[in-house]
Amino acid sequence: MKRTAPWISIGIVAAIVGLLTVFMALLYNWQQAASVAEKEQLQRRVEADAKAFADQFNREIQGTFFNFQVDPVRVENGDASEIAERFDYWKKNSAYADLIKEMIAFTGDHEPRRFDETTQSFVSITADETVERLRKQLASEPRTGPIMGGGYTLAVPLHAAEEKLQKIVIRRKVEATEIPMDLPKPNGHIVVFLNESVIREKMLPDLAAKHFPNGDFNVGVTDRGGQTIYGTMPIGETNDAKEPLFDLTPDQLIWIANRQAMPRTVTEGDSHMVLDQRIESRTITQGDAAKVEAGQTFTVQMKETGTNRRTTVFNGDPRADSPWQLGVQHSAGSIDAFIQNELNRNLAIGFGIYLLLLGGIISIVYSSLRAKAFAQRQIDFVSSVSHEFRTPLAVIYSAGENLADGVARDGDQVSKYGNLIKGEGKKLSSMVEQILEFAGARSGNRKYNLADGDVSAAVEKALIDSEQLLKVGGFEVESDLSKSLPSTSIDRDAIETAVRNLIQNAVKYSNGSRWLRVSTMNGNGSIKIVVEDGGIGILPADRKKIFEPFYRAKDVVDAQIHGNGLGLSLVKEIVEAHRGKVSVESKKGNGSRFVIDLPQS
Ligand code: ADP
């Protein structure tokens, strides 16, 4: 029998495995490159989202600041009409109409007055500790920046109308040298108190949900002292994106409270300013003109359309003293960690698929080799069965011929021929019987009649059935059948057949040894049937295969010992139907020991 795979098949399999490996390596490289690109894209996206978040937040805050730069003379005279108009305008345009909690005007020597929204007028207030502190802070030199009270209080400087159009200070450096000396002193302040709960419970959660809706990024806001304003995430170096909050850089000019700058007045034709076209230019007045960094001052100029006349200038230092920080960090720890996890997962999937394909190829090759070997065995089976049938048929044929030709005349001779025909016929029918049994067992149609029975008795019956065979072969049989076996559920006929097959094999492969031992015993929770012989023995490589249908060891085929390779597979089928096991121990040239293990029921 040819058992090696043809070289061509091995070549094809090796080529497929090689290609798969190359493909795997390419996939690995591609994944690496893709993850770098994905990382960059994600980084850009999170930075853009954080910027949009901060812009929107800052725009709302800027609205409460720039909107109220009204004429200080009217405020000083107790005229709240301009503030009321600005307040209405702000309320209509702000997404959070309850963001402003209160506004207090500090002008000249007047007592501070609160703007009352319902009566649209100023009302006197008793100056408590907070108001006193504010008044002192606003009057002190150098002047404080516009953001006070950690971000919930904004001091809007009020300038006389003519100056307002030329210069409005929105922020200044504390260092005296960096303050442009020609800046006008404000004529008063409107202090805007923001509603802390609106910021913490509405604005920030809304913005987080809007810009980071999928939950794959954690969002946090802290103040300059590191106190958490929103979220639980620590803000620091590990953040994937950071943005300053409360940035009053005037990049949202739509809010500027210049009355002529109002879009409303554009339609009336008495304004020269078109704010929503963003007609500002930015000039760096200190440091490297290529980049604006924190601490450097900058100037924003507003120009009238069609002319070069500068109307409004803002001086400031970008992002130098934004009191809050927005931090965004990927929920996997960082974008890097997330991308690495993704890469690992994709590679694991790729590797899994690779292994699966490899496994598939190996199992296809294995089963095709098996199928081939099986087909070969079936061919061997057909030829060996024909061979087995040939001898008894030849004997029957010649005995019948002799009878027909009258060669045997007397009764003795006739009876001798009759017995010969009977014996060979029996051999033939037992061979056919074995093949049919095998076919029945294989088709799954074989029914086992399990009933409580004595295993030793079944083995004894098999020995009696084989008596003739053993006698002809001149065998010395040792039997040691235990009388104290517990009765167990067996199909007696099937067990007898199995033991008979083992005895027949012992005889067939005895190789001149005339010794056979059959025993039964009570094992550990099982009943053992052991058939030992002193015959040719079995090679280790064959030991695993002899229970497969049609398998015959090469040496027995070469030695022309007849057989069909079905006996042991039938033994295995029967034993397994009893939920038992059959095994063999053997040494080449030194006999074999077959052990059937039946579970006790
Ligand atoms: P067959 O005996 O018809 O070939 P079996 O299925 O009974 O088929 O046995 C399969 C093979 O196992 C045999 O061809 C032989 O190589 C080996 N074998 C079985 N029993 C013995 C034994 N007692 N001693 C040595 N070899 C054996």
XYZ file of C-alpha atoms and ligand atoms in Angstrom:
628
model
C 0.000 0.000 0.000
C 1.318 3.439 -0.931
C 1.208 5.677 2.132
C 3.370 8.684 1.343
C 1.721 11.805 -0.072
C 2.857 12.542 -3.617
C 5.506 15.261 -3.775
C 3.292 17.395 -5.930
C 0.631 17.638 -3.206
C 3.285 18.492 -0.628
C 4.555 21.199 -3.016
C 1.076 22.699 -3.444
C 0.434 22.686 0.305
C 3.823 24.269 0.990
C 3.123 26.949 -1.641
C -0.285 27.749 -0.100
C 1.174 27.902 3.406
C 4.024 30.088 2.078
C 1.578 32.437 0.356
C -0.533 32.633 3.482
C 2.544 33.517 5.519
C 3.545 36.226 3.045
C -0.019 37.525 3.119
C 0.103 37.559 6.915
C 3.339 39.580 6.863
C 1.814 42.050 4.389
C -1.279 42.324 6.561
C 0.910 43.051 9.556
C 2.750 45.844 7.723
C -0.446 47.257 6.367
C -2.057 47.248 9.812
C 0.937 49.065 11.246
C 0.760 51.756 8.564
C -3.013 52.038 8.876
C -2.789 52.476 12.632
C -0.290 55.323 12.288
C -2.676 57.054 9.862
C -5.639 56.367 12.122
C -3.776 57.758 15.099
C -2.989 60.976 13.283
C -6.552 61.296 12.093
C -7.945 60.665 15.557
C -5.507 63.159 17.059
C -6.561 65.815 14.545
C -10.215 65.048 15.155
C -9.989 65.256 18.939
C -8.044 68.506 18.720
C -10.646 69.967 16.357
C -13.482 68.783 18.616
C -11.806 70.195 21.718
C -11.285 73.478 19.897
C -14.930 73.574 18.805
C -15.981 72.811 22.393
C -13.798 75.624 23.750
C -14.865 78.054 20.997
C -18.510 77.509 21.735
C -17.990 77.865 25.466
C -15.846 80.944 25.037
C -18.358 82.482 22.645
C -21.073 82.248 25.278
C -18.792 83.794 27.905
C -17.596 86.496 25.508
C -21.232 87.311 24.872
C -21.707 88.205 28.520
C -18.584 90.349 28.460
C -18.383 92.327 25.229
C -22.110 92.840 25.113
C -22.236 95.206 28.048
C -19.635 97.828 27.092
C -22.183 100.623 27.293
C -21.868 104.387 27.675
C -20.593 105.052 31.237
C -22.095 108.537 31.369
C -25.629 107.201 30.999
C -24.951 104.477 33.568
C -23.587 107.060 35.957
C -26.747 109.122 35.511
C -28.829 106.116 36.488
C -30.116 105.541 32.958
C -30.495 101.743 32.556
C -32.117 101.868 29.112
C -28.940 100.959 27.210
C -28.130 98.072 29.582
C -31.760 96.885 29.309
C -31.542 96.950 25.516
C -28.207 95.094 25.583
C -29.626 92.578 28.057
C -32.623 91.840 25.811
C -30.347 91.522 22.805
C -28.060 89.134 24.703
C -30.963 87.048 25.970
C -32.316 86.594 22.459
C -28.948 85.507 21.130
C -27.582 83.416 23.954
C -28.199 79.669 24.079
C -28.291 79.927 27.900
C -30.613 82.764 28.783
C -30.128 82.146 32.531
C -26.321 82.298 32.337
C -26.210 85.783 33.873
C -27.240 85.734 37.499
C -26.827 89.408 38.286
C -25.198 92.634 37.034
C -23.856 95.407 39.248
C -22.698 98.792 37.913
C -19.737 100.539 39.529
C -19.420 104.095 38.144
C -17.739 107.240 39.506
C -18.343 107.828 43.162
C -21.777 106.257 43.026
C -22.800 103.488 45.299
C -22.884 100.230 43.336
C -26.294 99.624 41.734
C -27.890 96.395 40.600
C -29.593 96.116 37.242
C -33.123 94.880 37.831
C -34.341 92.861 34.881
C -38.084 93.105 35.618
C -38.242 96.868 36.077
C -35.402 97.421 33.562
C -33.783 99.893 35.919
C -30.955 100.228 38.435
C -31.760 99.564 42.070
C -29.607 100.472 45.055
C -27.980 97.692 47.015
C -26.443 97.587 50.417
C -22.744 97.135 49.945
C -21.867 93.826 51.550
C -18.425 92.330 51.915
C -18.261 90.946 48.332
C -19.307 94.248 46.788
C -16.789 96.165 48.902
C -14.020 93.813 47.890
C -14.978 94.195 44.222
C -15.054 97.973 44.449
C -11.545 97.997 45.951
C -10.224 95.578 43.349
C -11.651 97.615 40.481
C -10.140 100.856 41.779
C -6.689 99.385 42.469
C -3.593 99.946 40.340
C -2.347 98.091 38.377
C -5.837 97.316 37.255
C -7.093 93.726 37.483
C -7.938 91.674 34.444
C -11.543 91.219 33.407
C -11.960 87.773 34.878
C -12.485 87.722 38.604
C -13.757 85.264 41.164
C -12.273 82.179 39.467
C -14.312 82.581 36.333
C -17.797 83.281 37.578
C -17.419 87.074 37.708
C -16.511 89.346 34.766
C -15.631 93.017 35.118
C -16.596 94.846 31.945
C -14.684 98.144 31.672
C -16.806 101.110 30.557
C -15.178 103.808 28.435
C -16.475 107.171 27.359
C -18.127 106.829 23.968
C -15.437 108.479 21.859
C -12.621 106.463 23.414
C -14.561 103.286 23.201
C -14.418 103.450 19.482
C -10.698 103.802 19.487
C -9.482 101.515 22.172
C -11.072 99.006 24.420
C -8.842 97.110 26.754
C -9.959 93.573 27.060
C -7.000 92.202 28.905
C -3.704 93.417 30.043
C -0.470 92.088 31.381
C 0.337 92.751 35.008
C 3.939 93.716 34.131
C 3.851 97.480 33.723
C 6.226 97.523 30.760
C 3.870 95.494 28.655
C 0.847 97.661 29.266
C 0.477 100.199 26.485
C 0.641 103.426 28.466
C -1.846 105.337 26.355
C -4.716 103.070 27.305
C -7.632 104.996 28.687
C -8.670 104.474 32.284
C -12.168 103.042 32.387
C -14.896 105.338 33.563
C -16.547 102.537 35.451
C -17.389 98.839 35.362
C -20.347 96.603 34.918
C -19.658 93.453 36.896
C -21.437 90.448 35.461
C -22.031 87.557 37.877
C -22.401 84.264 36.048
C -24.607 81.468 37.218
C -22.262 78.722 38.396
C -24.816 75.934 38.231
C -25.766 76.814 34.632
C -22.130 76.524 33.605
C -21.440 73.337 35.520
C -24.721 71.533 35.081
C -25.923 72.734 31.689
C -23.287 74.315 29.470
C -20.383 71.965 30.052
C -22.453 68.741 29.960
C -24.268 69.973 26.813
C -20.998 70.752 25.084
C -19.434 67.452 26.145
C -22.447 65.558 24.795
C -22.388 67.559 21.586
C -18.688 67.310 20.771
C -17.853 63.944 22.314
C -21.132 62.073 21.997
C -19.866 58.499 21.694
C -18.337 58.208 25.118
C -14.995 57.173 23.635
C -13.413 60.320 25.059
C -13.452 61.514 28.666
C -13.879 65.231 29.135
C -12.787 67.255 32.145
C -12.498 70.917 33.108
C -10.349 72.235 35.947
C -9.592 75.708 37.183
C -6.127 77.198 37.535
C -5.779 75.766 41.031
C -6.414 72.249 39.732
C -9.929 72.059 41.210
C -12.388 70.035 39.155
C -15.133 72.107 37.577
C -16.580 69.356 35.429
C -15.928 65.628 34.884
C -13.707 63.382 36.899
C -10.761 63.139 34.576
C -7.456 64.618 35.688
C -6.129 67.328 33.390
C -2.457 67.011 32.609
C 0.305 65.891 30.309
C -1.461 62.667 29.366
C -4.432 64.492 27.845
C -4.932 63.901 24.140
C -6.096 67.497 23.654
C -6.188 70.608 25.828
C -7.872 73.943 25.287
C -8.114 77.062 27.444
C -11.585 78.004 28.605
C -12.767 81.504 29.500
C -10.637 82.819 26.695
C -11.763 86.387 26.068
C -9.663 86.840 22.925
C -12.074 88.828 20.782
C -12.437 86.350 17.936
C -16.211 86.317 18.108
C -16.859 89.842 16.950
C -20.581 89.369 16.549
C -20.932 90.029 20.259
C -19.114 93.319 20.452
C -21.239 95.902 22.082
C -20.533 98.716 19.736
C -23.908 100.124 18.903
C -22.924 101.132 15.399
C -21.574 97.644 14.901
C -24.942 96.019 15.366
C -26.270 94.255 12.268
C -29.562 95.999 13.071
C -27.972 99.386 12.508
C -26.432 98.230 9.230
C -29.905 98.040 7.758
C -30.634 101.500 9.053
C -27.627 102.715 7.090
C -25.851 104.539 9.890
C -23.170 101.951 10.553
C -19.860 101.456 8.878
C -19.161 98.131 10.470
C -20.022 94.703 9.079
C -19.274 92.395 11.926
C -20.410 89.093 10.580
C -17.861 89.312 7.773
C -15.072 89.268 10.367
C -13.215 92.314 9.181
C -10.442 92.135 11.676
C -6.744 91.929 11.080
C -4.302 90.637 13.612
C -0.984 92.336 14.270
C 1.662 90.954 16.545
C 3.204 93.831 18.404
C 5.800 91.920 20.340
C 7.946 88.833 19.779
C 8.089 86.602 16.780
C 5.467 87.624 14.286
C 5.118 84.063 12.986
C 3.517 82.689 16.104
C 1.409 84.035 18.871
C 2.277 82.547 22.175
C 0.917 83.014 25.624
C 2.390 86.103 27.186
C 2.810 87.997 23.938
C 0.496 90.869 23.229
C -1.514 91.223 20.092
C -3.738 93.785 18.527
C -6.991 93.268 16.754
C -8.002 96.092 14.514
C -11.460 96.595 13.171
C -11.762 98.490 9.955
C -14.661 100.042 8.233
C -15.566 98.424 4.962
C -14.249 100.283 1.960
C -11.918 102.551 3.960
C -8.671 102.075 5.767
C -9.864 103.920 8.804
C -9.295 101.955 11.966
C -12.181 102.190 14.329
C -11.595 99.808 17.191
C -8.495 98.195 18.601
C -8.275 95.438 21.162
C -5.033 94.809 22.934
C -4.414 91.606 24.749
C -2.305 88.518 25.269
C -3.808 85.388 23.880
C -4.651 82.647 26.299
C -2.251 83.932 28.941
C -4.616 83.927 31.829
C -7.549 81.756 30.864
C -8.613 80.569 34.252
C -9.934 77.164 33.148
C -8.544 74.259 31.144
C -10.475 71.765 29.073
C -8.808 68.348 28.843
C -9.876 65.470 26.628
C -8.546 61.985 26.947
C -9.452 58.754 25.216
C -11.347 56.332 27.436
C -8.753 53.649 26.636
C -6.189 55.795 28.502
C -4.913 57.702 25.496
C -5.212 57.703 21.729
C -1.918 55.805 21.634
C -3.257 53.107 23.936
C -6.504 52.906 21.980
C -4.691 52.544 18.641
C -2.340 49.968 20.122
C -5.323 47.972 21.454
C -7.008 48.171 18.058
C -3.811 47.092 16.345
C -3.362 44.184 18.734
C -6.977 43.148 18.245
C -6.738 43.321 14.440
C -3.481 41.427 14.453
C -4.973 38.805 16.757
C -7.942 38.428 14.402
C -5.589 38.238 11.408
C -3.446 35.677 13.157
C -6.559 33.741 14.177
C -7.710 33.644 10.559
C -4.226 32.599 9.517
C -4.262 29.733 12.012
C -7.781 28.806 10.953
C -6.765 28.638 7.297
C -3.642 26.721 8.214
C -5.713 24.341 10.320
C -8.179 24.017 7.425
C -5.416 23.159 4.995
C -3.862 20.659 7.380
C -7.194 18.965 8.036
C -8.029 18.858 4.313
C -4.638 17.324 3.555
C -4.986 14.939 6.461
C -8.477 13.800 5.541
C -7.598 13.453 1.880
C -4.615 11.312 2.803
C -6.853 9.273 5.064
C -9.502 8.949 2.377
C -6.836 7.795 -0.028
C -5.468 5.240 2.401
C -8.998 4.089 3.154
C -9.810 3.670 -0.543
C -6.595 1.703 -0.965
C -7.567 -0.474 1.975
C -10.966 -1.136 0.473
C -9.301 -2.271 -2.753
C -7.000 -4.502 -0.701
C -10.077 -5.745 1.125
C -11.864 -6.699 -2.084
C -8.836 -8.571 -3.364
C -8.164 -10.301 -0.044
C -11.825 -11.280 0.377
C -11.831 -12.716 -3.162
C -8.641 -14.519 -2.270
C -10.159 -15.893 0.950
C -13.215 -17.070 -0.920
C -11.196 -18.703 -3.632
C -9.688 -21.593 -1.561
C -12.921 -22.906 0.058
C -14.737 -22.453 -3.243
C -12.027 -24.461 -5.043
C -12.307 -27.215 -2.413
C -16.110 -27.236 -2.691
C -15.873 -27.212 -6.468
C -13.460 -30.195 -6.660
C -15.303 -32.180 -3.969
C -18.575 -31.596 -5.799
C -16.945 -32.580 -9.071
C -15.622 -35.796 -7.565
C -19.072 -36.631 -6.243
C -20.704 -35.843 -9.545
C -18.162 -37.866 -11.495
C -18.699 -40.835 -9.245
C -15.103 -40.835 -7.981
C -16.463 -41.357 -4.475
C -18.571 -44.406 -4.517
C -18.715 -45.878 -1.085
C -20.517 -44.318 1.816
C -17.316 -43.396 3.677
C -15.913 -41.421 0.800
C -19.220 -39.693 0.119
C -19.429 -38.711 3.756
C -15.797 -37.469 3.658
C -16.557 -35.242 0.684
C -19.807 -34.153 2.275
C -17.959 -33.117 5.462
C -15.341 -31.278 3.395
C -18.021 -29.318 1.556
C -19.802 -28.671 4.867
C -16.593 -27.425 6.562
C -15.586 -25.114 3.692
C -19.182 -23.917 3.360
C -19.146 -23.053 7.066
C -15.899 -21.126 6.642
C -17.427 -19.214 3.745
C -20.608 -18.426 5.600
C -18.688 -17.257 8.699
C -16.644 -14.956 6.450
C -19.819 -13.583 4.870
C -21.284 -13.284 8.360
C -18.315 -11.197 9.532
C -18.572 -8.878 6.533
C -22.302 -8.459 7.083
C -21.747 -7.815 10.783
C -19.192 -5.179 9.949
C -21.538 -3.553 7.398
C -24.384 -3.622 9.937
C -22.249 -2.135 12.686
C -20.916 0.557 10.386
C -24.314 1.564 9.058
C -25.471 2.147 12.636
C -28.368 -0.276 12.143
C -26.890 -2.898 14.411
C -29.043 -3.284 17.483
C -27.441 -4.503 20.677
C -29.625 -6.505 23.031
C -28.183 -5.438 26.311
C -29.155 -7.490 29.339
C -27.554 -8.387 32.657
C -25.136 -11.161 31.919
C -22.013 -12.998 32.999
C -18.956 -11.896 31.008
C -16.975 -15.015 31.947
C -19.755 -17.220 30.577
C -19.715 -15.346 27.267
C -15.905 -15.738 27.034
C -16.199 -19.438 27.831
C -18.764 -19.841 25.062
C -16.375 -18.142 22.610
C -13.641 -20.582 23.662
C -15.976 -23.550 23.130
C -16.940 -22.182 19.691
C -13.243 -21.962 18.810
C -12.432 -25.419 20.147
C -12.204 -27.038 16.732
C -9.887 -24.308 15.438
C -7.630 -24.524 18.502
C -7.556 -28.283 18.349
C -6.581 -28.332 14.666
C -3.817 -25.817 15.397
C -2.607 -27.897 18.353
C -2.955 -24.990 20.794
C -2.376 -25.175 24.470
C -5.027 -22.920 25.968
C -4.763 -21.420 29.423
C -7.979 -19.967 30.662
C -8.504 -18.105 33.892
C -12.100 -16.961 33.982
C -13.183 -15.249 37.165
C -16.277 -16.677 38.751
C -16.898 -13.684 40.909
C -17.478 -11.018 38.297
C -20.393 -8.717 38.978
C -23.093 -9.207 36.416
C -23.168 -6.350 33.952
C -25.252 -5.218 31.045
C -23.951 -6.902 27.872
C -25.066 -8.220 24.510
C -23.768 -11.754 25.011
C -23.725 -12.695 21.329
C -21.741 -9.561 20.465
C -19.205 -10.109 23.278
C -18.825 -13.732 22.155
C -18.152 -12.549 18.596
C -15.550 -10.053 19.797
C -13.686 -12.641 21.893
C -13.914 -15.172 19.067
C -12.296 -12.683 16.710
C -9.435 -12.127 19.144
C -8.932 -15.905 19.553
C -8.990 -16.387 15.764
C -6.356 -13.677 15.348
C -4.181 -15.271 18.052
C -4.310 -18.490 16.124
C -3.832 -16.837 12.725
C -0.814 -14.772 13.819
C 0.713 -17.421 16.137
C 3.780 -17.958 13.961
C 4.417 -21.453 15.327
C 3.754 -20.563 18.954
C 1.011 -22.770 20.294
C 0.186 -20.851 23.407
C -2.919 -18.838 24.151
C -4.252 -17.426 27.377
C -7.738 -16.100 27.902
C -8.703 -14.520 31.198
C -11.336 -12.350 32.799
C -10.966 -10.252 35.927
C -12.497 -7.534 37.985
C -10.572 -4.321 37.275
C -10.918 -0.909 38.873
C -14.592 -0.283 38.232
C -14.430 -2.313 35.050
C -14.492 -5.891 33.875
C -11.475 -6.945 31.853
C -11.245 -9.605 29.178
C -7.636 -10.375 28.205
C -6.553 -12.483 25.210
C -2.780 -13.075 25.056
C -0.755 -14.959 22.508
C 2.910 -15.723 21.834
C 2.648 -14.900 18.144
C 4.269 -12.486 15.727
C 3.438 -9.340 17.689
C 2.609 -5.916 16.257
C 4.879 -2.984 15.376
C 4.211 0.222 17.342
C 3.263 2.102 14.143
C 0.635 -0.532 13.332
C -0.766 -0.718 16.855
C -2.719 2.500 16.475
C -4.175 1.532 13.128
C -5.111 -2.113 13.429
C -8.541 -1.198 14.855
C -9.386 0.781 11.717
C -11.490 -1.065 9.147
C -9.540 -2.859 6.394
C -6.194 -2.085 7.974
C -3.679 -4.914 7.856
C -0.042 -4.723 8.925
C 2.376 -4.749 6.030
C 4.261 -7.804 7.345
C 1.119 -9.966 7.496
C 0.165 -8.919 3.962
C 3.705 -9.686 2.781
C 3.629 -13.016 4.577
C 0.377 -13.775 2.747
C -1.527 -14.496 5.938
C -5.124 -14.299 4.837
C -7.511 -11.838 6.324
C -9.832 -8.933 5.465
C -8.865 -6.352 8.094
C -12.358 -6.289 9.609
C -12.010 -8.472 12.716
C -10.511 -5.882 15.091
C -12.648 -3.003 13.827
C -15.683 -5.124 14.635
C -14.259 -5.825 18.113
C -13.851 -2.080 18.594
C -17.422 -1.330 17.413
C -18.855 -3.922 19.800
C -16.772 -2.807 22.796
C -17.601 0.853 22.223
C -21.289 0.007 21.959
C -20.866 -1.265 25.529
C -19.181 2.081 26.439
C -15.933 0.158 26.878
C -12.411 0.310 25.453
C -10.148 -2.104 23.668
C -6.379 -1.806 23.684
C -3.320 -3.779 22.742
C 0.140 -4.242 24.181
C 2.668 -6.007 22.044
C 6.311 -6.506 21.294
C 7.299 -7.411 17.769
C 8.064 -11.148 17.672
C 6.993 -11.586 21.265
C 3.249 -11.968 21.190
C 0.333 -9.626 21.785
C -2.028 -8.881 24.643
C -5.479 -7.562 23.787
C -7.497 -6.111 26.653
C -11.219 -5.342 26.550
C -12.435 -3.047 29.325
C -16.184 -3.127 29.967
C -17.708 -0.690 32.423
C -19.621 -2.179 35.342
C -23.257 -1.217 35.201
P -7.318 -9.509 9.681
O -6.858 -10.401 10.769
O -8.400 -10.076 8.878
O -6.197 -8.967 8.900
P -8.086 -7.794 11.854
O -8.872 -6.543 11.897
O -8.551 -8.894 12.732
O -7.989 -8.251 10.366
O -6.605 -7.461 12.247
C -5.997 -6.326 11.702
C -4.493 -6.506 11.714
O -3.997 -6.497 13.037
C -4.004 -7.788 11.164
O -3.885 -7.742 9.771
C -2.670 -7.958 11.844
O -1.708 -7.219 11.164
C -2.872 -7.338 13.176
N -3.232 -8.325 14.240
C -4.436 -8.568 14.758
N -4.364 -9.483 15.756
C -3.051 -9.814 15.861
C -2.322 -10.692 16.705
N -2.924 -11.452 17.637
N -0.980 -10.778 16.546
C -0.360 -10.006 15.624
N -0.993 -9.165 14.794
C -2.326 -9.072 14.901
